[in-house]
Amino acid sequence: MYHYRLVFNNDITWITFHNAYDFGYLVKILTGCFLPHFLPDFLYLVRYFFGQNVYDMKYMMGFFPGLYGGLESLAGTLQIVREVGLSHQAGSDSLLTWRTFQKMRLTCFDSDEKELRKYGGALYGLKI
């Protein structure tokens, strides 16, 4: 991840859907240590490695009436169709997540990057 500049790179935006456990796994690999015992310490490490451009759609949709459920439900509400593969396949889910995020960004934020940034860095289910 270091070699390919996937961490410590503010030009990369990370789009997720309910992926706190995945970030836990990545933080553990990147540090080579056990995960921190305290949530603020863990969130600090997520921001340290991945920056503020981490958007968890499961977290974000809680602020918009009518958006609820899992990825498939959210995509359906936003009229996004899975183009390839099946549910719970990495490539297929990644493409659906990206396309759904783009539609959410367009419809919920009217492409207003400043407004969108308010939701950066938060992961669903992890609150201080």
mmCIF file of C-alpha atoms in Angstrom:
data_model
loop_
_atom_site.group_PDB
_atom_site.id
_atom_site.type_symbol
_atom_site.label_atom_id
_atom_site.label_comp_id
_atom_site.label_asym_id
_atom_site.label_seq_id
_atom_site.Cartn_x
_atom_site.Cartn_y
_atom_site.Cartn_z
ATOM 1 C CA MET A 1 0.000 0.000 0.000
ATOM 2 C CA TYR A 2 2.898 2.331 0.726
ATOM 3 C CA HIS A 3 4.642 1.553 -2.561
ATOM 4 C CA TYR A 4 1.551 2.342 -4.633
ATOM 5 C CA ARG A 5 0.773 5.510 -2.625
ATOM 6 C CA LEU A 6 -2.587 4.186 -1.455
ATOM 7 C CA VAL A 7 -1.929 5.645 1.990
ATOM 8 C CA PHE A 8 -0.757 9.139 2.954
ATOM 9 C CA ASN A 9 -2.249 10.371 -0.317
ATOM 10 C CA ASN A 10 -4.874 13.118 -0.129
ATOM 11 C CA ASP A 11 -5.570 12.731 -3.850
ATOM 12 C CA ILE A 12 -7.303 9.405 -3.182
ATOM 13 C CA THR A 13 -10.913 9.252 -2.044
ATOM 14 C CA TRP A 14 -12.042 6.093 -0.258
ATOM 15 C CA ILE A 15 -15.696 5.156 -0.834
ATOM 16 C CA THR A 16 -17.184 2.492 1.443
ATOM 17 C CA PHE A 17 -20.441 1.032 2.593
ATOM 18 C CA HIS A 18 -20.368 -0.057 6.253
ATOM 19 C CA ASN A 19 -16.668 -0.944 6.182
ATOM 20 C CA ALA A 20 -15.344 -0.154 9.652
ATOM 21 C CA TYR A 21 -14.132 -3.760 10.019
ATOM 22 C CA ASP A 22 -12.225 -3.516 6.737
ATOM 23 C CA PHE A 23 -10.469 -0.373 7.931
ATOM 24 C CA GLY A 24 -9.689 -2.177 11.180
ATOM 25 C CA TYR A 25 -8.031 -4.945 9.201
ATOM 26 C CA LEU A 26 -6.061 -2.452 7.090
ATOM 27 C CA VAL A 27 -4.927 -0.443 10.125
ATOM 28 C CA LYS A 28 -3.742 -3.630 11.811
ATOM 29 C CA ILE A 29 -1.738 -4.615 8.720
ATOM 30 C CA LEU A 30 -0.263 -1.138 8.257
ATOM 31 C CA THR A 31 0.807 -0.755 11.886
ATOM 32 C CA GLY A 32 1.823 -4.363 12.465
ATOM 33 C CA CYS A 33 0.220 -4.061 15.914
ATOM 34 C CA PHE A 34 -2.990 -4.859 17.698
ATOM 35 C CA LEU A 35 -5.795 -2.378 17.160
ATOM 36 C CA PRO A 36 -6.030 0.439 19.703
ATOM 37 C CA HIS A 37 -8.267 -0.155 22.702
ATOM 38 C CA PHE A 38 -9.953 3.232 22.400
ATOM 39 C CA LEU A 39 -12.093 4.451 19.522
ATOM 40 C CA PRO A 40 -10.503 7.927 19.215
ATOM 41 C CA ASP A 41 -7.100 6.282 18.780
ATOM 42 C CA PHE A 42 -8.438 3.987 16.056
ATOM 43 C CA LEU A 43 -10.137 6.852 14.197
ATOM 44 C CA TYR A 44 -6.914 8.844 14.441
ATOM 45 C CA LEU A 45 -5.064 5.996 12.687
ATOM 46 C CA VAL A 46 -7.725 5.777 9.967
ATOM 47 C CA ARG A 47 -7.329 9.516 9.306
ATOM 48 C CA TYR A 48 -3.536 9.233 9.567
ATOM 49 C CA PHE A 49 -3.279 6.536 6.886
ATOM 50 C CA PHE A 50 -6.279 7.306 4.674
ATOM 51 C CA GLY A 51 -6.891 11.007 5.219
ATOM 52 C CA GLN A 52 -10.194 12.813 5.567
ATOM 53 C CA ASN A 53 -11.469 11.647 2.157
ATOM 54 C CA VAL A 54 -13.117 8.507 3.531
ATOM 55 C CA TYR A 55 -16.843 8.386 2.812
ATOM 56 C CA ASP A 56 -19.039 5.676 4.294
ATOM 57 C CA MET A 57 -22.378 5.744 2.495
ATOM 58 C CA LYS A 58 -24.100 3.788 5.273
ATOM 59 C CA TYR A 59 -23.155 6.625 7.640
ATOM 60 C CA MET A 60 -24.078 9.350 5.154
ATOM 61 C CA MET A 61 -27.507 8.015 4.229
ATOM 62 C CA GLY A 62 -28.646 8.353 7.842
ATOM 63 C CA PHE A 63 -28.840 12.100 7.258
ATOM 64 C CA PHE A 64 -31.189 11.879 4.279
ATOM 65 C CA PRO A 65 -34.863 10.867 4.637
ATOM 66 C CA GLY A 66 -35.853 7.996 2.393
ATOM 67 C CA LEU A 67 -32.381 6.472 2.228
ATOM 68 C CA TYR A 68 -32.068 3.304 4.298
ATOM 69 C CA GLY A 69 -31.094 -0.355 4.225
ATOM 70 C CA GLY A 70 -28.154 -2.082 2.623
ATOM 71 C CA LEU A 71 -26.189 -1.309 -0.501
ATOM 72 C CA GLU A 72 -28.692 -3.017 -2.824
ATOM 73 C CA SER A 73 -31.578 -1.095 -1.270
ATOM 74 C CA LEU A 74 -29.760 2.237 -1.485
ATOM 75 C CA ALA A 75 -28.764 1.576 -5.088
ATOM 76 C CA GLY A 76 -32.367 0.681 -5.942
ATOM 77 C CA THR A 77 -33.693 3.842 -4.311
ATOM 78 C CA LEU A 78 -31.226 5.887 -6.366
ATOM 79 C CA GLN A 79 -32.103 3.853 -9.482
ATOM 80 C CA ILE A 80 -28.648 2.356 -9.898
ATOM 81 C CA VAL A 81 -28.547 -1.124 -11.433
ATOM 82 C CA ARG A 82 -25.806 -3.672 -10.755
ATOM 83 C CA GLU A 83 -24.089 -3.992 -14.127
ATOM 84 C CA VAL A 84 -21.949 -7.073 -13.576
ATOM 85 C CA GLY A 85 -21.599 -10.000 -11.209
ATOM 86 C CA LEU A 86 -23.530 -10.976 -8.140
ATOM 87 C CA SER A 87 -24.038 -9.455 -4.723
ATOM 88 C CA HIS A 88 -21.122 -9.903 -2.290
ATOM 89 C CA GLN A 89 -18.511 -10.277 -5.032
ATOM 90 C CA ALA A 90 -15.721 -7.751 -4.532
ATOM 91 C CA GLY A 91 -15.532 -6.317 -8.046
ATOM 92 C CA SER A 92 -19.274 -6.185 -8.537
ATOM 93 C CA ASP A 93 -19.911 -4.634 -5.124
ATOM 94 C CA SER A 94 -17.092 -2.119 -5.664
ATOM 95 C CA LEU A 95 -18.567 -0.920 -8.943
ATOM 96 C CA LEU A 96 -22.063 -0.716 -7.451
ATOM 97 C CA THR A 97 -20.697 1.186 -4.436
ATOM 98 C CA TRP A 98 -18.879 3.677 -6.670
ATOM 99 C CA ARG A 99 -21.835 4.249 -9.001
ATOM 100 C CA THR A 100 -24.211 4.619 -6.046
ATOM 101 C CA PHE A 101 -21.873 7.105 -4.373
ATOM 102 C CA GLN A 102 -21.694 9.166 -7.559
ATOM 103 C CA LYS A 103 -25.495 9.274 -7.783
ATOM 104 C CA MET A 104 -25.801 10.101 -4.070
ATOM 105 C CA ARG A 105 -23.255 12.892 -4.496
ATOM 106 C CA LEU A 106 -25.227 14.308 -7.403
ATOM 107 C CA THR A 107 -28.704 14.037 -5.864
ATOM 108 C CA CYS A 108 -28.033 14.674 -2.165
ATOM 109 C CA PHE A 109 -25.237 17.213 -2.459
ATOM 110 C CA ASP A 110 -25.876 18.700 -5.914
ATOM 111 C CA SER A 111 -22.143 18.104 -6.499
ATOM 112 C CA ASP A 112 -21.338 20.576 -3.672
ATOM 113 C CA GLU A 113 -17.899 19.345 -2.563
ATOM 114 C CA LYS A 114 -17.821 21.595 0.510
ATOM 115 C CA GLU A 115 -21.091 20.108 1.784
ATOM 116 C CA LEU A 116 -19.923 16.581 0.968
ATOM 117 C CA ARG A 117 -16.692 17.043 2.962
ATOM 118 C CA LYS A 118 -18.739 17.424 6.159
ATOM 119 C CA TYR A 119 -19.343 13.664 5.990
ATOM 120 C CA GLY A 120 -15.721 12.689 5.354
ATOM 121 C CA GLY A 121 -13.785 10.669 7.891
ATOM 122 C CA ALA A 122 -16.790 9.104 9.657
ATOM 123 C CA LEU A 123 -17.462 5.374 9.664
ATOM 124 C CA TYR A 124 -20.894 3.888 10.264
ATOM 125 C CA GLY A 125 -21.326 2.493 13.758
ATOM 126 C CA LEU A 126 -18.253 4.228 15.174
ATOM 127 C CA LYS A 127 -19.099 7.386 17.063
ATOM 128 C CA ILE A 128 -17.221 9.226 19.765
#
